[in-house]
């Protein structure tokens, strides 16, 4: 094989585009999920107003979706299917691509306490978007678990007879409503924290729009092994031996 042929074989035919912190499929699912949650929360508040759980709580008409409860139900079902199907796609993508394992694990209890302490002292840094701190990991895993629970409780509310096995997990229909409501409250609290941090750290919001900084492959991201250090071997000067003097006895 000629030298030119060897070089052409070793050199890639085209430059590969760098991987981004947030790939396009992830960004697409993120914004679809945001729209679905907005629809579900607004319409859910309208449904709640029609049959309130707590006498002291009623949502203003200005922030609900649907002129009547029936319209609220239709909007809620519409958002539910988008949220459920998009959520399944997101979970599959995160597991198959290894993103969850890479970004959300491991979680150290000690690291959680340290991070919470730094946040309370307003010393928590957000300059490295490629790394999630312990509190972020717990929040993301927690909101995914709440998302699964709110879908299960929603199905049990929608079809308590057809999904009787799911309904039986909660004990009573009123318990299902309470679980569904508190899941909604947890998601709203997460959104408030999430949006606040995005506004405080604008580059994180920009990264979810553009993809963020370019990152290398997994093998490139791993710390490279240090180049072997070859110690200079110093020659030991030759020691001349003194010839033995024979003595006569």
Coordinates of C-alpha atoms in Angstrom, one line a residue:
X1 CA 0.0 0.0 0.0
X2 CA 1.4 3.4 -0.9
X3 CA 1.9 6.1 1.6
X4 CA -0.8 8.3 0.1
X5 CA -3.3 5.4 0.3
X6 CA -2.4 4.8 3.9
X7 CA -3.0 8.5 4.7
X8 CA -6.3 8.6 2.9
X9 CA -7.5 5.5 4.8
X10 CA -6.4 6.8 8.1
X11 CA -7.9 10.3 7.6
X12 CA -11.7 10.4 7.9
X13 CA -13.5 11.4 4.7
X14 CA -15.5 14.1 6.5
X15 CA -15.4 15.8 9.8
X16 CA -18.0 14.6 12.3
X17 CA -20.2 17.3 14.0
X18 CA -19.5 17.6 17.7
X19 CA -22.0 16.2 20.2
X20 CA -23.9 18.8 22.2
X21 CA -24.7 18.8 25.9
X22 CA -28.4 18.6 25.0
X23 CA -29.0 16.6 21.8
X24 CA -31.8 17.6 19.5
X25 CA -34.1 14.7 20.5
X26 CA -33.8 15.6 24.1
X27 CA -34.5 19.3 23.5
X28 CA -37.6 18.4 21.4
X29 CA -39.0 16.2 24.1
X30 CA -38.2 18.8 26.8
X31 CA -40.3 21.5 25.1
X32 CA -43.1 19.1 24.1
X33 CA -43.2 18.1 27.8
X34 CA -43.3 21.7 28.9
X35 CA -46.3 22.5 26.6
X36 CA -48.1 19.3 27.8
X37 CA -47.6 20.1 31.5
X38 CA -48.9 23.7 30.9
X39 CA -52.0 22.3 29.3
X40 CA -52.5 19.7 32.0
X41 CA -52.0 22.0 35.0
X42 CA -54.3 24.7 33.6
X43 CA -57.1 22.3 32.7
X44 CA -56.6 20.3 35.9
X45 CA -57.2 23.5 37.9
X46 CA -60.4 24.0 36.0
X47 CA -61.5 20.4 36.8
X48 CA -60.5 20.9 40.4
X49 CA -62.7 24.1 40.7
X50 CA -65.7 22.0 39.7
X51 CA -65.2 19.6 42.6
X52 CA -62.8 21.1 45.1
X53 CA -60.8 19.1 47.6
X54 CA -60.0 21.9 50.1
X55 CA -62.5 24.6 51.0
X56 CA -59.8 27.2 51.3
X57 CA -58.3 26.6 47.8
X58 CA -59.9 27.7 44.5
X59 CA -57.9 28.7 41.4
X60 CA -58.8 32.0 39.7
X61 CA -60.5 31.7 36.4
X62 CA -57.7 33.8 34.8
X63 CA -55.2 31.0 35.1
X64 CA -57.3 28.0 34.2
X65 CA -57.8 26.4 30.8
X66 CA -61.4 25.7 29.7
X67 CA -64.5 27.9 29.9
X68 CA -66.5 25.0 31.5
X69 CA -65.4 21.9 33.3
X70 CA -66.2 19.7 30.2
X71 CA -63.8 21.8 28.1
X72 CA -61.3 21.5 30.9
X73 CA -61.6 17.7 30.7
X74 CA -61.1 17.7 27.0
X75 CA -58.0 19.8 27.3
X76 CA -56.8 17.6 30.1
X77 CA -57.1 14.4 28.1
X78 CA -55.4 16.0 25.2
X79 CA -52.4 17.0 27.3
X80 CA -52.4 13.7 29.1
X81 CA -51.8 11.7 26.0
X82 CA -49.0 14.0 24.9
X83 CA -47.4 13.9 28.4
X84 CA -47.7 10.1 28.7
X85 CA -46.3 9.3 25.2
X86 CA -43.6 11.9 25.3
X87 CA -42.7 10.7 28.8
X88 CA -42.3 7.1 27.6
X89 CA -40.1 8.3 24.8
X90 CA -38.0 10.4 27.2
X91 CA -37.5 7.5 29.6
X92 CA -36.6 5.1 26.8
X93 CA -34.1 7.6 25.3
X94 CA -32.5 8.3 28.7
X95 CA -32.1 4.6 29.5
X96 CA -31.0 3.4 26.1
X97 CA -28.6 6.3 25.4
X98 CA -27.1 5.9 28.9
X99 CA -27.8 9.6 29.7
X100 CA -29.5 8.8 33.0
X101 CA -26.7 6.7 34.2
X102 CA -24.1 9.2 33.2
X103 CA -25.9 12.4 34.4
X104 CA -27.9 11.3 37.4
X105 CA -25.7 8.6 39.1
X106 CA -24.1 8.0 41.5
X107 CA -25.7 10.0 44.3
X108 CA -23.9 10.4 47.5
X109 CA -25.9 11.3 50.7
X110 CA -22.9 13.3 51.9
X111 CA -22.8 15.2 48.6
X112 CA -26.5 16.0 49.0
X113 CA -25.9 17.6 52.4
X114 CA -22.9 19.5 51.2
X115 CA -24.8 20.8 48.2
X116 CA -27.8 21.9 50.3
X117 CA -25.5 23.7 52.6
X118 CA -23.8 25.5 49.8
X119 CA -27.2 26.5 48.4
X120 CA -28.4 27.8 51.8
X121 CA -25.2 30.0 52.0
X122 CA -25.8 31.1 48.4
X123 CA -22.4 29.6 47.4
X124 CA -23.8 27.1 44.9
X125 CA -22.0 27.4 41.5
X126 CA -23.7 26.8 38.2
X127 CA -20.8 27.6 35.8
X128 CA -20.4 24.0 34.7
X129 CA -23.5 23.0 32.8
X130 CA -22.2 19.5 31.9
X131 CA -22.3 18.5 35.6
X132 CA -25.3 18.0 37.8
X133 CA -24.9 18.5 41.5
X134 CA -26.4 16.2 44.0
X135 CA -29.5 18.3 44.6
X136 CA -30.2 18.5 40.8
X137 CA -29.9 14.7 40.6
X138 CA -32.4 14.2 43.4
X139 CA -34.8 16.7 41.9
X140 CA -34.7 15.3 38.4
X141 CA -35.1 11.7 39.6
X142 CA -37.9 12.8 42.0
X143 CA -39.9 14.7 39.4
X144 CA -39.6 11.7 37.0
X145 CA -41.0 9.4 39.8
X146 CA -43.8 12.0 40.4
X147 CA -44.5 12.0 36.7
X148 CA -45.0 8.3 36.6
X149 CA -47.3 8.4 39.7
X150 CA -49.4 11.3 38.3
X151 CA -50.1 9.3 35.2
X152 CA -51.0 6.2 37.1
X153 CA -53.3 8.1 39.4
X154 CA -54.8 10.0 36.5
X155 CA -55.7 6.7 34.7
X156 CA -57.3 5.4 37.9
X157 CA -59.3 8.6 38.2
X158 CA -60.4 8.5 34.5
X159 CA -61.3 4.8 34.4
X160 CA -61.6 3.4 37.9
X161 CA -63.4 0.3 36.7
X162 CA -61.3 -0.5 33.7
X163 CA -58.1 0.2 35.7
X164 CA -59.4 -1.3 38.9
X165 CA -56.0 -2.9 39.6
X166 CA -54.4 0.6 39.6
X167 CA -57.3 2.1 41.6
X168 CA -56.9 -0.6 44.3
X169 CA -53.4 0.6 44.9
X170 CA -54.7 3.8 46.4
X171 CA -57.5 2.3 48.6
X172 CA -60.3 4.7 47.7
X173 CA -61.3 7.2 45.0
X174 CA -60.7 10.1 47.4
X175 CA -57.2 8.9 48.0
X176 CA -56.6 8.8 44.3
X177 CA -57.7 12.5 44.0
X178 CA -55.4 13.5 46.9
X179 CA -52.4 11.7 45.4
X180 CA -53.1 13.2 42.0
X181 CA -53.4 16.7 43.5
X182 CA -50.2 16.5 45.5
X183 CA -48.3 15.2 42.5
X184 CA -49.5 18.2 40.6
X185 CA -48.4 20.4 43.5
X186 CA -44.9 18.8 43.5
X187 CA -44.6 19.3 39.7
X188 CA -45.6 23.0 40.1
X189 CA -43.0 23.4 42.9
X190 CA -40.4 21.8 40.6
X191 CA -41.3 24.1 37.8
X192 CA -41.0 27.2 40.0
X193 CA -37.5 26.1 41.1
X194 CA -36.5 25.0 37.6
X195 CA -37.6 28.3 36.0
X196 CA -36.0 30.4 38.7
X197 CA -32.7 28.7 38.2
X198 CA -33.0 29.1 34.5
X199 CA -33.5 32.8 34.9
X200 CA -30.6 33.1 37.3
X201 CA -28.3 31.1 35.0
X202 CA -29.4 32.2 31.5
X203 CA -26.8 30.0 29.8
X204 CA -28.7 27.0 31.0
X205 CA -31.8 28.2 29.2
X206 CA -29.8 29.0 26.1
X207 CA -28.3 25.6 26.2
X208 CA -31.8 24.0 26.0
X209 CA -32.5 26.0 22.9
X210 CA -29.2 25.7 21.0
X211 CA -27.9 22.4 22.4
X212 CA -25.3 23.9 24.7
X213 CA -21.5 23.5 24.6
X214 CA -19.9 20.8 22.4
X215 CA -18.7 17.8 24.4
X216 CA -16.6 14.9 23.3
X217 CA -17.5 11.3 23.1
X218 CA -17.6 9.2 26.3
X219 CA -14.1 7.9 25.7
X220 CA -12.9 11.4 25.0
X221 CA -14.6 12.8 28.1
X222 CA -12.9 10.3 30.3
X223 CA -9.6 11.6 31.8
X224 CA -6.8 10.6 29.6
X225 CA -4.1 8.5 31.2
X226 CA -1.0 10.4 32.0
X227 CA 1.8 9.9 29.6
X228 CA 4.3 7.5 31.0
X229 CA 7.2 9.3 32.5
X230 CA 10.5 7.8 31.6
X231 CA 13.0 8.5 34.2
X232 CA 16.4 9.4 33.0
X233 CA 18.8 6.7 33.9
X234 CA 22.0 8.0 35.1
X235 CA 25.0 6.0 34.4
X236 CA 27.0 5.1 37.4
X237 CA 30.6 5.8 36.9
X238 CA 32.7 2.7 36.7
X239 CA 34.7 2.0 39.9
X240 CA 38.1 0.9 39.2
X241 CA 39.1 -2.0 41.4
X242 CA 42.5 -1.8 43.0
X243 CA 44.6 -4.9 42.1
X244 CA 45.4 -7.1 44.9
X245 CA 49.0 -7.1 46.0
X246 CA 50.3 -10.5 46.5
X247 CA 52.3 -10.9 49.7
X248 CA 54.7 -13.7 50.3
X249 CA 54.4 -15.7 53.4

